[in-house]
Amino acid sequence: GSGGMAVRGALRTLCLAALLGALGAAGTELTLELPDSAQRCFHQELESGTKFTLDYQVISGGHYDVDCYVEDPNGKTIYQETKKQYDSFSHHTELKGVYTFCFGNEFSTFSHKIVYFDFQVGDEPPILPNMNNRVTALTQLESACVTIHEMLKAVIDSQTHYRLREAQDRGRAEELNGRVSYWSLGETLILFAVSIGQVVLLKSFFTEKRPSSGGAGS
């Protein structure tokens, strides 16, 4: 009846507000090409006491590994890993200034890498107004919105993970297909060369040798 429609309308309104609030979180997602023997750096100015999270994963290239490090405004290394396929790093800043994070491929001479990273700054804002300062329990509608929001976050994370895995597997399949194609082409050329050599060799067995005219009687 009208009561059920009003409840559903209120639920849609609260959930829409929750989603809009979730969109307010600052973050950057980027997929970049990292040439061989190269390094790419990114810079972000942050306030002190701010939380940031860096997630990255190599999608294609070589052994799917990359070097990564993060420096604070004083140039101090607060995170460093070498030849990692994927990783996640979280940190609460102690200094105000420009933080730098870099991806390096200097150890690779021939292979280009495709690297995905997600850089999130700050804590996620509450999905409902004054949610952190409330002294009363959440209503059933509010609890449903919180549950839906958490489920949507899990779905988004899973979709991102599976998209990256699909891209990585597709790159491996294309690389394997290229190797198989080149190997098949090489085998075909070798087969033709061996066949022609056998024909020439057999033909030489059945070819009569004519005596030389220089040894004729005088």
C-alpha atoms as one frame of an Amber mdcrd trajectory, in Angstrom:
protein
   0.000   0.000   0.000   0.937   3.662   0.399   2.887   2.865   3.590   5.085
   0.368   1.738   5.677   2.837  -1.093   6.675   5.518   1.438   9.113   3.128
   3.120  10.660   2.168  -0.226  10.909   5.843  -1.191  12.640   6.699   2.070
  15.001   3.766   1.611  15.917   4.925  -1.896  16.519   8.473  -0.588  18.769
   7.290   2.235  20.718   4.936  -0.044  21.193   7.679  -2.642  22.564   9.952
   0.072  24.900   7.161   1.166  26.213   6.669  -2.363  26.726  10.396  -2.904
  28.605  10.586   0.362  30.801   7.691  -0.674  31.705   9.499  -3.900  33.202
  12.298  -1.849  36.259  10.259  -0.880  39.400  11.508  -2.660  41.236   8.980
  -4.767  43.039   8.360  -8.028  43.103   5.242 -10.196  45.507   5.050 -13.112
  46.948   2.492 -15.498  50.357   3.456 -16.870  52.952   2.076 -19.256  56.397
   1.645 -17.744  59.090   1.278 -20.440  62.161  -0.849 -19.915  64.877   0.728
 -17.732  62.458   3.536 -16.811  60.899   5.043 -13.705  57.651   6.963 -13.227
  56.984   9.118 -10.163  53.852  10.833  -8.852  53.549  13.590  -6.284  50.724
  14.424  -3.876  50.582  17.233  -1.329  49.069  16.044   1.951  48.288  17.517
   5.344  49.749  16.015   8.504  47.661  13.342  10.187  46.149  12.225   6.878
  45.761   8.577   5.962  46.581   7.419   2.453  46.580   3.991   0.836  48.461
   2.861  -2.262  47.414  -0.344  -4.038  49.202  -1.462  -7.186  49.428  -4.468
  -9.468  51.406  -5.282 -12.610  49.014  -6.229 -15.406  51.464  -7.292 -18.119
  55.110  -7.395 -19.074  58.106  -9.558 -18.200  57.625 -11.502 -14.998  54.818
  -9.157 -13.891  57.011  -7.439 -11.297  57.947  -3.843 -10.518  59.893  -1.811
  -7.968  57.978   0.680  -5.823  58.912   3.163  -3.118  57.272   6.049  -1.251
  59.067   9.095   0.193  57.889  11.710   2.673  58.481  15.488   2.192  61.960
  15.172   3.755  63.007  12.513   1.245  62.828   9.704   3.799  61.763   6.368
   2.341  58.714   5.103   4.206  57.989   2.176   1.883  60.178   0.234  -0.540
  59.692  -3.068  -2.322  61.524  -4.626  -5.268  60.164  -6.923  -7.964  56.642
  -7.110  -6.543  53.688  -8.292  -8.612  51.184  -6.503  -6.365  51.021  -4.942
  -2.934  49.142  -2.499  -0.690  50.601   0.192   1.557  48.791   2.396   4.104
  50.302   5.253   6.095  49.274   8.110   8.395  51.289  11.204   7.525  53.330
  12.909  10.232  54.532  15.807   8.079  52.754  18.273   5.860  54.134  18.480
   2.347  54.578  16.661  -0.950  54.741  12.879  -0.795  56.280  10.995  -3.710
  55.636   7.454  -4.879  57.528   5.910  -7.775  57.389   2.764  -9.895  60.662
   1.514 -11.328  61.520  -0.891 -14.118  65.276  -0.287 -14.214  66.093  -3.966
 -13.684  64.323  -4.928 -16.938  66.190  -4.334 -20.204  63.647  -5.497 -22.785
  60.159  -5.801 -21.294  57.629  -2.994 -20.943  55.255  -3.170 -17.997  51.644
  -2.102 -17.597  50.985  -1.076 -13.988  47.674  -0.276 -12.300  47.553   1.694
  -9.065  44.862   3.109  -6.797  45.846   6.011  -4.522  43.255   6.857  -1.854
  43.576   9.841   0.500  41.681  10.261   3.766  39.153   8.162   5.588  35.821
   7.458   3.989  33.192   9.958   5.161  30.161   8.608   7.052  27.462   7.483
   4.680  24.700   9.039   6.809  24.596  12.584   8.251  25.931  12.863  11.825
  26.405   9.108  11.919  29.552   9.270  14.053  28.022  11.618  16.635  24.737
   9.850  17.181  23.833   8.439  20.578  20.786   6.496  19.416  20.780   3.203
  17.538  20.384   3.161  13.784  16.900   2.634  12.431  16.093  -0.370  10.303
  16.258   1.734   7.127  19.632   3.212   8.105  21.023  -0.206   8.964  19.835
  -1.513   5.597  21.605   1.381   3.832  24.843   0.702   5.704  24.634  -2.983
   4.785  23.954  -2.191   1.122  26.837   0.286   1.082  29.274  -2.269   2.492
  28.100  -4.885  -0.009  28.526  -2.442  -2.901  32.049  -1.656  -1.753  32.853
  -5.365  -1.705  31.368  -5.774  -5.198  33.415  -2.845  -6.558  36.621  -4.222
  -5.042  35.894  -7.667  -6.464  35.126  -6.256  -9.911  38.387  -4.298  -9.924
  40.318  -7.376  -8.845  38.756  -9.581 -11.511  39.213  -6.940 -14.230  42.913
  -6.810 -13.429  43.183 -10.597 -13.343  41.333 -10.826 -16.665  43.669  -8.267
 -18.255  46.701 -10.090 -16.869  45.485 -13.483 -18.090  44.598 -12.044 -21.497
  48.114 -10.608 -21.815  49.625 -13.967 -20.940  47.360 -15.763 -23.421  48.281
 -13.332 -26.214  51.975 -13.713 -25.423  51.660 -17.501 -25.463  49.701 -17.343
 -28.720  52.468 -15.242 -30.291  55.140 -17.698 -29.204  53.155 -20.643 -30.573
  52.600 -18.813 -33.883  56.301 -17.983 -34.296  57.298 -21.527 -33.355  54.826
 -22.974 -35.869  56.153 -20.638 -38.578  59.709 -21.698 -37.786  58.781 -25.370
 -37.920  57.077 -24.810 -41.285  60.173 -23.122 -42.749  62.414 -25.895 -41.421
  60.058 -28.511 -42.905  60.208 -26.849 -46.340  64.013 -26.602 -46.158  64.359
 -30.278 -45.197  61.920 -31.360 -47.931  63.779 -29.405 -50.621  67.101 -30.794
 -49.358  65.802 -34.359 -49.533  64.531 -33.846 -53.093  67.876 -32.436 -54.200
  69.779 -35.262 -52.481  67.601 -38.008 -54.024  67.851 -36.367 -57.436  71.645
 -36.419 -57.183  71.574 -40.177 -56.564  69.766 -40.860 -59.850  71.583 -38.362
 -62.023  74.029 -40.036 -64.479  77.482 -38.577 -64.527  78.752 -38.017 -68.084
  82.389 -38.876 -68.769  84.580 -35.892 -69.332  85.543 -35.171 -72.997  89.110
 -34.192 -72.074  90.144 -37.849 -71.659  89.094 -38.892 -75.175  91.638 -40.915
 -77.278  93.988 -39.125 -79.666
